[in-house]
Amino acid sequence: MPKTIVITGASSGIGAAAARQLTRAGHDVVLVGRNPRTTAELASELGARHFVADFADLAQVRTLAEELRTAVGHIDVLANNAGGVFGDPTPTVDGFETTFQVNHLAPFLLTTRLMDVLTASRASVIQTSSVGARFFGHLDLDDVQHERDFNPQVAYGTAKLANILFTRELHRRYRDQGIAAAAFHPGVVATSFATESASVMRRLYASPLARFILSSPENGASQLVWLAEGTPPEDWTPGVYYEKKRPARRVNPQVRDAALARRLWDLSAEMLGTERGAE
């Protein structure tokens, strides 16, 4: 049965590959991208609706939520795929560290702003996370933006850890209202990821060996497509972090801390000046 699927970060890489696969399968895909030109070009190619928003500007995220509510209405799947690793801890126009805002605060804001639509639609919310959460992530609620010990890959790992904790807490708070949530690691994929970063990940992605090590965007998108097309809990288990279409066997120990997930949700809402939502 065709679904209406909103994909952020959809103008290139994993998001664009997933959008193509899902459109070919007959779904109504709604594109959200940062770059107006590439987003419009993909939308023209697919015959899809599209919206433009830069997640480094939360005013644009709030506008996006209102545009989606008005123009789309029913949403079967929200795929929070936009993200990246960045360089020095330059604050956004909102005053937050860019990596934390783009990867965590912006999708948190978009999801909570659309909660009435998502619950009415009994939607799935899919979060693109990363194995970096296990390798680099450490969440200290007194320093979530790593002001004391910033480096690009640690900030990225912590933001991706926040994605998983957000997924778990979203499931806990809203499962009784029909929301199903999952996070996943797409693999190490050959995209423009990390090009704005001075981290070791940029050197990996730019390395001549990259084409032998990295997976294609199409392969990386396959798990997003599997989750988007699936019916929870029959095809996948809500509240779980996936790698290779299976619950991850090894995770950052903080992933299992339900109290931390709850406190991160409340802190994020406080940082954004939004309602905490269901308890």
PDB file of C-alpha atoms in Angstrom:
ATOM      1  CA  MET A   1       0.000   0.000   0.000  1.00  0.00           C
ATOM      2  CA  PRO A   2       1.513   3.370  -1.012  1.00  0.00           C
ATOM      3  CA  LYS A   3       2.668   5.639   1.789  1.00  0.00           C
ATOM      4  CA  THR A   4       3.349   9.355   2.127  1.00  0.00           C
ATOM      5  CA  ILE A   5       6.997   9.562   3.175  1.00  0.00           C
ATOM      6  CA  VAL A   6       8.789  12.775   4.144  1.00  0.00           C
ATOM      7  CA  ILE A   7      12.589  12.555   3.860  1.00  0.00           C
ATOM      8  CA  THR A   8      14.891  15.291   5.164  1.00  0.00           C
ATOM      9  CA  GLY A   9      18.409  15.585   3.808  1.00  0.00           C
ATOM     10  CA  ALA A  10      16.890  14.319   0.571  1.00  0.00           C
ATOM     11  CA  SER A  11      18.721  16.323  -2.092  1.00  0.00           C
ATOM     12  CA  SER A  12      21.846  14.123  -2.183  1.00  0.00           C
ATOM     13  CA  GLY A  13      23.477  10.992  -0.802  1.00  0.00           C
ATOM     14  CA  ILE A  14      21.421   8.480   1.160  1.00  0.00           C
ATOM     15  CA  GLY A  15      18.315  10.673   1.195  1.00  0.00           C
ATOM     16  CA  ALA A  16      18.254  11.094  -2.585  1.00  0.00           C
ATOM     17  CA  ALA A  17      18.919   7.399  -3.169  1.00  0.00           C
ATOM     18  CA  ALA A  18      16.110   6.433  -0.786  1.00  0.00           C
ATOM     19  CA  ALA A  19      13.759   8.915  -2.446  1.00  0.00           C
ATOM     20  CA  ARG A  20      14.418   7.358  -5.854  1.00  0.00           C
ATOM     21  CA  GLN A  21      13.893   3.811  -4.576  1.00  0.00           C
ATOM     22  CA  LEU A  22      10.699   4.681  -2.723  1.00  0.00           C
ATOM     23  CA  THR A  23       9.275   6.650  -5.654  1.00  0.00           C
ATOM     24  CA  ARG A  24       9.946   3.721  -7.992  1.00  0.00           C
ATOM     25  CA  ALA A  25       8.047   1.517  -5.527  1.00  0.00           C
ATOM     26  CA  GLY A  26       4.991   3.754  -5.899  1.00  0.00           C
ATOM     27  CA  HIS A  27       5.154   5.829  -2.704  1.00  0.00           C
ATOM     28  CA  ASP A  28       4.380   9.543  -2.447  1.00  0.00           C
ATOM     29  CA  VAL A  29       7.782  10.923  -1.435  1.00  0.00           C
ATOM     30  CA  VAL A  30       8.092  14.467  -0.100  1.00  0.00           C
ATOM     31  CA  LEU A  31      11.610  15.882  -0.320  1.00  0.00           C
ATOM     32  CA  VAL A  32      13.226  18.252   2.165  1.00  0.00           C
ATOM     33  CA  GLY A  33      16.671  19.588   1.321  1.00  0.00           C
ATOM     34  CA  ARG A  34      19.012  22.405   2.229  1.00  0.00           C
ATOM     35  CA  ASN A  35      20.160  23.269  -1.288  1.00  0.00           C
ATOM     36  CA  PRO A  36      17.328  24.853  -3.343  1.00  0.00           C
ATOM     37  CA  ARG A  37      18.806  23.905  -6.730  1.00  0.00           C
ATOM     38  CA  THR A  38      19.607  20.234  -6.089  1.00  0.00           C
ATOM     39  CA  THR A  39      16.385  19.708  -4.160  1.00  0.00           C
ATOM     40  CA  ALA A  40      14.312  21.178  -7.011  1.00  0.00           C
ATOM     41  CA  GLU A  41      16.233  19.134  -9.591  1.00  0.00           C
ATOM     42  CA  LEU A  42      15.542  15.863  -7.776  1.00  0.00           C
ATOM     43  CA  ALA A  43      11.912  16.847  -7.244  1.00  0.00           C
ATOM     44  CA  SER A  44      11.581  17.481 -10.987  1.00  0.00           C
ATOM     45  CA  GLU A  45      13.191  14.131 -11.766  1.00  0.00           C
ATOM     46  CA  LEU A  46      10.829  12.244  -9.448  1.00  0.00           C
ATOM     47  CA  GLY A  47       7.711  14.356  -9.876  1.00  0.00           C
ATOM     48  CA  ALA A  48       7.769  14.900  -6.105  1.00  0.00           C
ATOM     49  CA  ARG A  49       6.744  17.723  -3.828  1.00  0.00           C
ATOM     50  CA  HIS A  50       9.668  19.462  -2.186  1.00  0.00           C
ATOM     51  CA  PHE A  51      10.545  21.959   0.538  1.00  0.00           C
ATOM     52  CA  VAL A  52      13.748  23.772   1.405  1.00  0.00           C
ATOM     53  CA  ALA A  53      15.059  24.253   4.931  1.00  0.00           C
ATOM     54  CA  ASP A  54      18.495  24.715   6.454  1.00  0.00           C
ATOM     55  CA  PHE A  55      18.607  22.891   9.798  1.00  0.00           C
ATOM     56  CA  ALA A  56      21.263  25.335  11.016  1.00  0.00           C
ATOM     57  CA  ASP A  57      18.418  27.872  11.257  1.00  0.00           C
ATOM     58  CA  LEU A  58      15.602  26.750  13.547  1.00  0.00           C
ATOM     59  CA  ALA A  59      13.239  29.405  12.213  1.00  0.00           C
ATOM     60  CA  GLN A  60      13.377  27.541   8.895  1.00  0.00           C
ATOM     61  CA  VAL A  61      12.597  24.269  10.677  1.00  0.00           C
ATOM     62  CA  ARG A  62       9.543  25.829  12.328  1.00  0.00           C
ATOM     63  CA  THR A  63       8.395  27.170   8.960  1.00  0.00           C
ATOM     64  CA  LEU A  64       8.972  23.757   7.403  1.00  0.00           C
ATOM     65  CA  ALA A  65       6.757  22.093   9.997  1.00  0.00           C
ATOM     66  CA  GLU A  66       3.920  24.498   9.205  1.00  0.00           C
ATOM     67  CA  GLU A  67       4.380  24.018   5.461  1.00  0.00           C
ATOM     68  CA  LEU A  68       4.262  20.236   5.819  1.00  0.00           C
ATOM     69  CA  ARG A  69       1.194  20.409   8.041  1.00  0.00           C
ATOM     70  CA  THR A  70      -0.630  22.591   5.491  1.00  0.00           C
ATOM     71  CA  ALA A  71       0.550  21.113   2.202  1.00  0.00           C
ATOM     72  CA  VAL A  72       0.970  17.433   3.094  1.00  0.00           C
ATOM     73  CA  GLY A  73      -1.324  16.844   6.051  1.00  0.00           C
ATOM     74  CA  HIS A  74      -1.163  13.058   6.365  1.00  0.00           C
ATOM     75  CA  ILE A  75       2.360  11.647   6.942  1.00  0.00           C
ATOM     76  CA  ASP A  76       2.901   7.883   7.138  1.00  0.00           C
ATOM     77  CA  VAL A  77       6.669   8.112   7.586  1.00  0.00           C
ATOM     78  CA  LEU A  78       8.937  10.930   8.726  1.00  0.00           C
ATOM     79  CA  ALA A  79      12.553  10.082   7.918  1.00  0.00           C
ATOM     80  CA  ASN A  80      14.868  12.400   9.861  1.00  0.00           C
ATOM     81  CA  ASN A  81      17.879  11.880   7.633  1.00  0.00           C
ATOM     82  CA  ALA A  82      19.508  15.340   7.485  1.00  0.00           C
ATOM     83  CA  GLY A  83      22.795  15.631   9.358  1.00  0.00           C
ATOM     84  CA  GLY A  84      26.546  15.737   9.091  1.00  0.00           C
ATOM     85  CA  VAL A  85      29.847  16.314  10.794  1.00  0.00           C
ATOM     86  CA  PHE A  86      31.213  19.852  10.793  1.00  0.00           C
ATOM     87  CA  GLY A  87      34.394  21.676  11.696  1.00  0.00           C
ATOM     88  CA  ASP A  88      35.174  24.066  14.531  1.00  0.00           C
ATOM     89  CA  PRO A  89      32.379  24.677  17.070  1.00  0.00           C
ATOM     90  CA  THR A  90      30.890  27.664  15.267  1.00  0.00           C
ATOM     91  CA  PRO A  91      27.500  28.619  16.721  1.00  0.00           C
ATOM     92  CA  THR A  92      24.443  28.707  14.492  1.00  0.00           C
ATOM     93  CA  VAL A  93      22.200  31.754  14.232  1.00  0.00           C
ATOM     94  CA  ASP A  94      20.294  30.205  17.147  1.00  0.00           C
ATOM     95  CA  GLY A  95      23.395  30.088  19.352  1.00  0.00           C
ATOM     96  CA  PHE A  96      23.820  26.300  19.429  1.00  0.00           C
ATOM     97  CA  GLU A  97      26.841  24.306  18.254  1.00  0.00           C
ATOM     98  CA  THR A  98      26.192  23.364  14.626  1.00  0.00           C
ATOM     99  CA  THR A  99      26.711  19.593  14.875  1.00  0.00           C
ATOM    100  CA  PHE A 100      24.365  19.245  17.846  1.00  0.00           C
ATOM    101  CA  GLN A 101      21.705  21.474  16.315  1.00  0.00           C
ATOM    102  CA  VAL A 102      21.659  20.015  12.799  1.00  0.00           C
ATOM    103  CA  ASN A 103      21.817  16.375  13.889  1.00  0.00           C
ATOM    104  CA  HIS A 104      19.669  16.443  17.028  1.00  0.00           C
ATOM    105  CA  LEU A 105      17.873  19.666  17.950  1.00  0.00           C
ATOM    106  CA  ALA A 106      16.473  20.378  14.475  1.00  0.00           C
ATOM    107  CA  PRO A 107      14.940  16.909  13.918  1.00  0.00           C
ATOM    108  CA  PHE A 108      13.682  16.945  17.519  1.00  0.00           C
ATOM    109  CA  LEU A 109      11.985  20.278  16.802  1.00  0.00           C
ATOM    110  CA  LEU A 110      10.537  19.146  13.476  1.00  0.00           C
ATOM    111  CA  THR A 111       9.174  15.917  14.953  1.00  0.00           C
ATOM    112  CA  THR A 112       7.590  17.535  17.992  1.00  0.00           C
ATOM    113  CA  ARG A 113       6.113  20.357  15.908  1.00  0.00           C
ATOM    114  CA  LEU A 114       4.453  17.738  13.702  1.00  0.00           C
ATOM    115  CA  MET A 115       3.333  15.488  16.550  1.00  0.00           C
ATOM    116  CA  ASP A 116      -0.377  16.113  16.036  1.00  0.00           C
ATOM    117  CA  VAL A 117      -0.068  15.125  12.372  1.00  0.00           C
ATOM    118  CA  LEU A 118       2.147  12.128  13.159  1.00  0.00           C
ATOM    119  CA  THR A 119      -0.116  10.737  15.857  1.00  0.00           C
ATOM    120  CA  ALA A 120      -3.228  11.246  13.703  1.00  0.00           C
ATOM    121  CA  SER A 121      -1.431   9.393  10.897  1.00  0.00           C
ATOM    122  CA  ARG A 122      -0.086   6.665  13.232  1.00  0.00           C
ATOM    123  CA  ALA A 123       3.265   7.378  11.637  1.00  0.00           C
ATOM    124  CA  SER A 124       6.678   5.787  11.742  1.00  0.00           C
ATOM    125  CA  VAL A 125       9.558   8.128  12.626  1.00  0.00           C
ATOM    126  CA  ILE A 126      12.909   6.932  11.313  1.00  0.00           C
ATOM    127  CA  GLN A 127      16.171   8.477  12.461  1.00  0.00           C
ATOM    128  CA  THR A 128      19.441   8.140  10.544  1.00  0.00           C
ATOM    129  CA  SER A 129      22.045   7.614  13.256  1.00  0.00           C
ATOM    130  CA  SER A 130      25.555   6.178  13.038  1.00  0.00           C
ATOM    131  CA  VAL A 131      27.935   3.653  14.499  1.00  0.00           C
ATOM    132  CA  GLY A 132      29.841   6.801  15.499  1.00  0.00           C
ATOM    133  CA  ALA A 133      27.499   6.888  18.499  1.00  0.00           C
ATOM    134  CA  ARG A 134      29.325   3.834  19.828  1.00  0.00           C
ATOM    135  CA  PHE A 135      32.845   4.815  18.786  1.00  0.00           C
ATOM    136  CA  PHE A 136      32.863   8.506  19.737  1.00  0.00           C
ATOM    137  CA  GLY A 137      29.665   9.437  21.572  1.00  0.00           C
ATOM    138  CA  HIS A 138      29.422  10.417  25.216  1.00  0.00           C
ATOM    139  CA  LEU A 139      26.462  12.376  26.499  1.00  0.00           C
ATOM    140  CA  ASP A 140      27.010  14.647  29.497  1.00  0.00           C
ATOM    141  CA  LEU A 141      23.811  16.593  30.104  1.00  0.00           C
ATOM    142  CA  ASP A 142      25.847  19.375  31.713  1.00  0.00           C
ATOM    143  CA  ASP A 143      27.827  19.775  28.494  1.00  0.00           C
ATOM    144  CA  VAL A 144      25.792  18.321  25.617  1.00  0.00           C
ATOM    145  CA  GLN A 145      27.546  20.555  23.079  1.00  0.00           C
ATOM    146  CA  HIS A 146      31.061  19.583  24.217  1.00  0.00           C
ATOM    147  CA  GLU A 147      32.059  23.120  25.052  1.00  0.00           C
ATOM    148  CA  ARG A 148      34.767  21.776  27.362  1.00  0.00           C
ATOM    149  CA  ASP A 149      36.268  19.114  25.080  1.00  0.00           C
ATOM    150  CA  PHE A 150      35.120  19.758  21.510  1.00  0.00           C
ATOM    151  CA  ASN A 151      36.433  17.911  18.504  1.00  0.00           C
ATOM    152  CA  PRO A 152      34.391  17.205  15.371  1.00  0.00           C
ATOM    153  CA  GLN A 153      34.119  13.427  15.598  1.00  0.00           C
ATOM    154  CA  VAL A 154      33.247  13.408  19.311  1.00  0.00           C
ATOM    155  CA  ALA A 155      30.567  16.058  18.731  1.00  0.00           C
ATOM    156  CA  TYR A 156      29.209  13.991  15.858  1.00  0.00           C
ATOM    157  CA  GLY A 157      29.232  10.758  17.865  1.00  0.00           C
ATOM    158  CA  THR A 158      27.377  12.415  20.720  1.00  0.00           C
ATOM    159  CA  ALA A 159      24.763  13.891  18.372  1.00  0.00           C
ATOM    160  CA  LYS A 160      24.216  10.453  16.811  1.00  0.00           C
ATOM    161  CA  LEU A 161      23.917   8.972  20.308  1.00  0.00           C
ATOM    162  CA  ALA A 162      21.294  11.632  21.012  1.00  0.00           C
ATOM    163  CA  ASN A 163      19.429  10.428  17.896  1.00  0.00           C
ATOM    164  CA  ILE A 164      19.161   6.917  19.331  1.00  0.00           C
ATOM    165  CA  LEU A 165      18.099   8.139  22.766  1.00  0.00           C
ATOM    166  CA  PHE A 166      15.522  10.429  21.137  1.00  0.00           C
ATOM    167  CA  THR A 167      14.150   7.445  19.213  1.00  0.00           C
ATOM    168  CA  ARG A 168      13.803   5.364  22.369  1.00  0.00           C
ATOM    169  CA  GLU A 169      12.112   8.141  24.300  1.00  0.00           C
ATOM    170  CA  LEU A 170       9.823   9.043  21.384  1.00  0.00           C
ATOM    171  CA  HIS A 171       8.662   5.426  21.343  1.00  0.00           C
ATOM    172  CA  ARG A 172       8.129   5.399  25.109  1.00  0.00           C
ATOM    173  CA  ARG A 173       6.139   8.628  25.179  1.00  0.00           C
ATOM    174  CA  TYR A 174       4.007   8.188  22.077  1.00  0.00           C
ATOM    175  CA  ARG A 175       3.649   4.471  21.334  1.00  0.00           C
ATOM    176  CA  ASP A 176       0.178   4.470  22.890  1.00  0.00           C
ATOM    177  CA  GLN A 177      -0.771   7.224  20.417  1.00  0.00           C
ATOM    178  CA  GLY A 178       0.306   5.168  17.418  1.00  0.00           C
ATOM    179  CA  ILE A 179       3.885   6.365  16.876  1.00  0.00           C
ATOM    180  CA  ALA A 180       6.540   3.778  15.958  1.00  0.00           C
ATOM    181  CA  ALA A 181      10.167   4.933  15.971  1.00  0.00           C
ATOM    182  CA  ALA A 182      13.485   3.381  14.994  1.00  0.00           C
ATOM    183  CA  ALA A 183      17.064   4.541  14.429  1.00  0.00           C
ATOM    184  CA  PHE A 184      19.601   2.961  12.106  1.00  0.00           C
ATOM    185  CA  HIS A 185      23.207   3.062  10.951  1.00  0.00           C
ATOM    186  CA  PRO A 186      23.311   3.191   7.123  1.00  0.00           C
ATOM    187  CA  GLY A 187      26.885   1.951   6.847  1.00  0.00           C
ATOM    188  CA  VAL A 188      29.963   3.903   5.839  1.00  0.00           C
ATOM    189  CA  VAL A 189      28.675   5.424   2.627  1.00  0.00           C
ATOM    190  CA  ALA A 190      30.411   7.280  -0.198  1.00  0.00           C
ATOM    191  CA  THR A 191      28.658  10.663  -0.077  1.00  0.00           C
ATOM    192  CA  SER A 192      29.622  14.327   0.446  1.00  0.00           C
ATOM    193  CA  PHE A 193      29.397  13.638   4.183  1.00  0.00           C
ATOM    194  CA  ALA A 194      32.178  15.295   6.277  1.00  0.00           C
ATOM    195  CA  THR A 195      33.259  17.693   3.512  1.00  0.00           C
ATOM    196  CA  GLU A 196      32.653  20.626   5.874  1.00  0.00           C
ATOM    197  CA  SER A 197      34.696  19.035   8.639  1.00  0.00           C
ATOM    198  CA  ALA A 198      38.331  19.077   9.668  1.00  0.00           C
ATOM    199  CA  SER A 199      37.912  15.688  11.341  1.00  0.00           C
ATOM    200  CA  VAL A 200      39.624  12.400  10.524  1.00  0.00           C
ATOM    201  CA  MET A 201      36.366  11.373   8.828  1.00  0.00           C
ATOM    202  CA  ARG A 202      36.928  13.966   6.106  1.00  0.00           C
ATOM    203  CA  ARG A 203      40.312  12.416   5.339  1.00  0.00           C
ATOM    204  CA  LEU A 204      38.720   8.979   5.123  1.00  0.00           C
ATOM    205  CA  TYR A 205      35.963  10.123   2.776  1.00  0.00           C
ATOM    206  CA  ALA A 206      38.442  12.017   0.556  1.00  0.00           C
ATOM    207  CA  SER A 207      41.003   9.211   0.513  1.00  0.00           C
ATOM    208  CA  PRO A 208      41.850   7.421  -2.771  1.00  0.00           C
ATOM    209  CA  LEU A 209      40.973   4.218  -0.920  1.00  0.00           C
ATOM    210  CA  ALA A 210      37.481   5.472  -0.179  1.00  0.00           C
ATOM    211  CA  ARG A 211      35.911   3.873  -3.243  1.00  0.00           C
ATOM    212  CA  PHE A 212      37.177   0.470  -2.075  1.00  0.00           C
ATOM    213  CA  ILE A 213      36.081   0.939   1.555  1.00  0.00           C
ATOM    214  CA  LEU A 214      32.823   2.873   1.329  1.00  0.00           C
ATOM    215  CA  SER A 215      29.411   1.576   0.376  1.00  0.00           C
ATOM    216  CA  SER A 216      27.265   3.187  -2.311  1.00  0.00           C
ATOM    217  CA  PRO A 217      24.456   5.610  -1.392  1.00  0.00           C
ATOM    218  CA  GLU A 218      22.025   3.068  -2.856  1.00  0.00           C
ATOM    219  CA  ASN A 219      23.204   0.385  -0.426  1.00  0.00           C
ATOM    220  CA  GLY A 220      23.153   2.877   2.435  1.00  0.00           C
ATOM    221  CA  ALA A 221      19.596   3.862   1.565  1.00  0.00           C
ATOM    222  CA  SER A 222      18.329   0.280   1.551  1.00  0.00           C
ATOM    223  CA  GLN A 223      17.839   0.178   5.312  1.00  0.00           C
ATOM    224  CA  LEU A 224      15.938   3.473   5.344  1.00  0.00           C
ATOM    225  CA  VAL A 225      13.741   2.074   2.563  1.00  0.00           C
ATOM    226  CA  TRP A 226      13.214  -1.189   4.479  1.00  0.00           C
ATOM    227  CA  LEU A 227      12.116   0.669   7.603  1.00  0.00           C
ATOM    228  CA  ALA A 228       9.925   3.115   5.661  1.00  0.00           C
ATOM    229  CA  GLU A 229       8.112   0.382   3.743  1.00  0.00           C
ATOM    230  CA  GLY A 230       7.836  -1.958   6.721  1.00  0.00           C
ATOM    231  CA  THR A 231       4.941  -2.326   9.109  1.00  0.00           C
ATOM    232  CA  PRO A 232       5.915  -2.198  12.781  1.00  0.00           C
ATOM    233  CA  PRO A 233       5.967  -4.326  14.841  1.00  0.00           C
ATOM    234  CA  GLU A 234       5.588  -7.077  12.217  1.00  0.00           C
ATOM    235  CA  ASP A 235       8.636  -6.097  10.136  1.00  0.00           C
ATOM    236  CA  TRP A 236      10.713  -4.226  12.698  1.00  0.00           C
ATOM    237  CA  THR A 237      10.568  -3.521  16.413  1.00  0.00           C
ATOM    238  CA  PRO A 238       9.860   0.068  17.503  1.00  0.00           C
ATOM    239  CA  GLY A 239      12.264   1.751  19.906  1.00  0.00           C
ATOM    240  CA  VAL A 240      15.252  -0.162  18.538  1.00  0.00           C
ATOM    241  CA  TYR A 241      18.530   0.894  16.889  1.00  0.00           C
ATOM    242  CA  TYR A 242      19.326  -1.150  13.768  1.00  0.00           C
ATOM    243  CA  GLU A 243      22.476  -2.085  11.893  1.00  0.00           C
ATOM    244  CA  LYS A 244      22.216  -4.185   8.710  1.00  0.00           C
ATOM    245  CA  LYS A 245      18.466  -4.589   9.223  1.00  0.00           C
ATOM    246  CA  ARG A 246      18.983  -6.237  12.594  1.00  0.00           C
ATOM    247  CA  PRO A 247      18.976  -4.832  16.116  1.00  0.00           C
ATOM    248  CA  ALA A 248      22.547  -3.723  16.800  1.00  0.00           C
ATOM    249  CA  ARG A 249      24.454  -6.249  18.903  1.00  0.00           C
ATOM    250  CA  ARG A 250      26.959  -3.722  20.245  1.00  0.00           C
ATOM    251  CA  VAL A 251      25.890  -0.256  21.313  1.00  0.00           C
ATOM    252  CA  ASN A 252      27.141   2.617  23.423  1.00  0.00           C
ATOM    253  CA  PRO A 253      26.189   1.664  27.029  1.00  0.00           C
ATOM    254  CA  GLN A 254      24.374   4.998  27.388  1.00  0.00           C
ATOM    255  CA  VAL A 255      21.819   3.804  24.808  1.00  0.00           C
ATOM    256  CA  ARG A 256      20.334   1.555  27.503  1.00  0.00           C
ATOM    257  CA  ASP A 257      19.901   4.390  30.027  1.00  0.00           C
ATOM    258  CA  ALA A 258      16.158   5.110  29.979  1.00  0.00           C
ATOM    259  CA  ALA A 259      16.494   7.891  32.566  1.00  0.00           C
ATOM    260  CA  LEU A 260      19.131   9.600  30.402  1.00  0.00           C
ATOM    261  CA  ALA A 261      16.821   9.422  27.369  1.00  0.00           C
ATOM    262  CA  ARG A 262      14.024  11.008  29.386  1.00  0.00           C
ATOM    263  CA  ARG A 263      16.271  13.775  30.700  1.00  0.00           C
ATOM    264  CA  LEU A 264      17.712  14.466  27.235  1.00  0.00           C
ATOM    265  CA  TRP A 265      14.175  14.914  25.883  1.00  0.00           C
ATOM    266  CA  ASP A 266      13.320  17.393  28.630  1.00  0.00           C
ATOM    267  CA  LEU A 267      16.608  19.260  28.173  1.00  0.00           C
ATOM    268  CA  SER A 268      16.100  19.472  24.406  1.00  0.00           C
ATOM    269  CA  ALA A 269      12.588  20.850  24.878  1.00  0.00           C
ATOM    270  CA  GLU A 270      13.946  23.388  27.372  1.00  0.00           C
ATOM    271  CA  MET A 271      16.731  24.459  24.981  1.00  0.00           C
ATOM    272  CA  LEU A 272      14.206  24.970  22.208  1.00  0.00           C
ATOM    273  CA  GLY A 273      11.542  26.563  24.386  1.00  0.00           C
ATOM    274  CA  THR A 274       8.983  23.938  23.374  1.00  0.00           C
ATOM    275  CA  GLU A 275       6.470  21.812  25.212  1.00  0.00           C
ATOM    276  CA  ARG A 276       7.840  18.625  26.742  1.00  0.00           C
ATOM    277  CA  GLY A 277       5.014  16.578  25.275  1.00  0.00           C
ATOM    278  CA  ALA A 278       3.648  13.325  26.646  1.00  0.00           C
ATOM    279  CA  GLU A 279       5.215  11.869  29.754  1.00  0.00           C
TER     280      GLU A 279
END
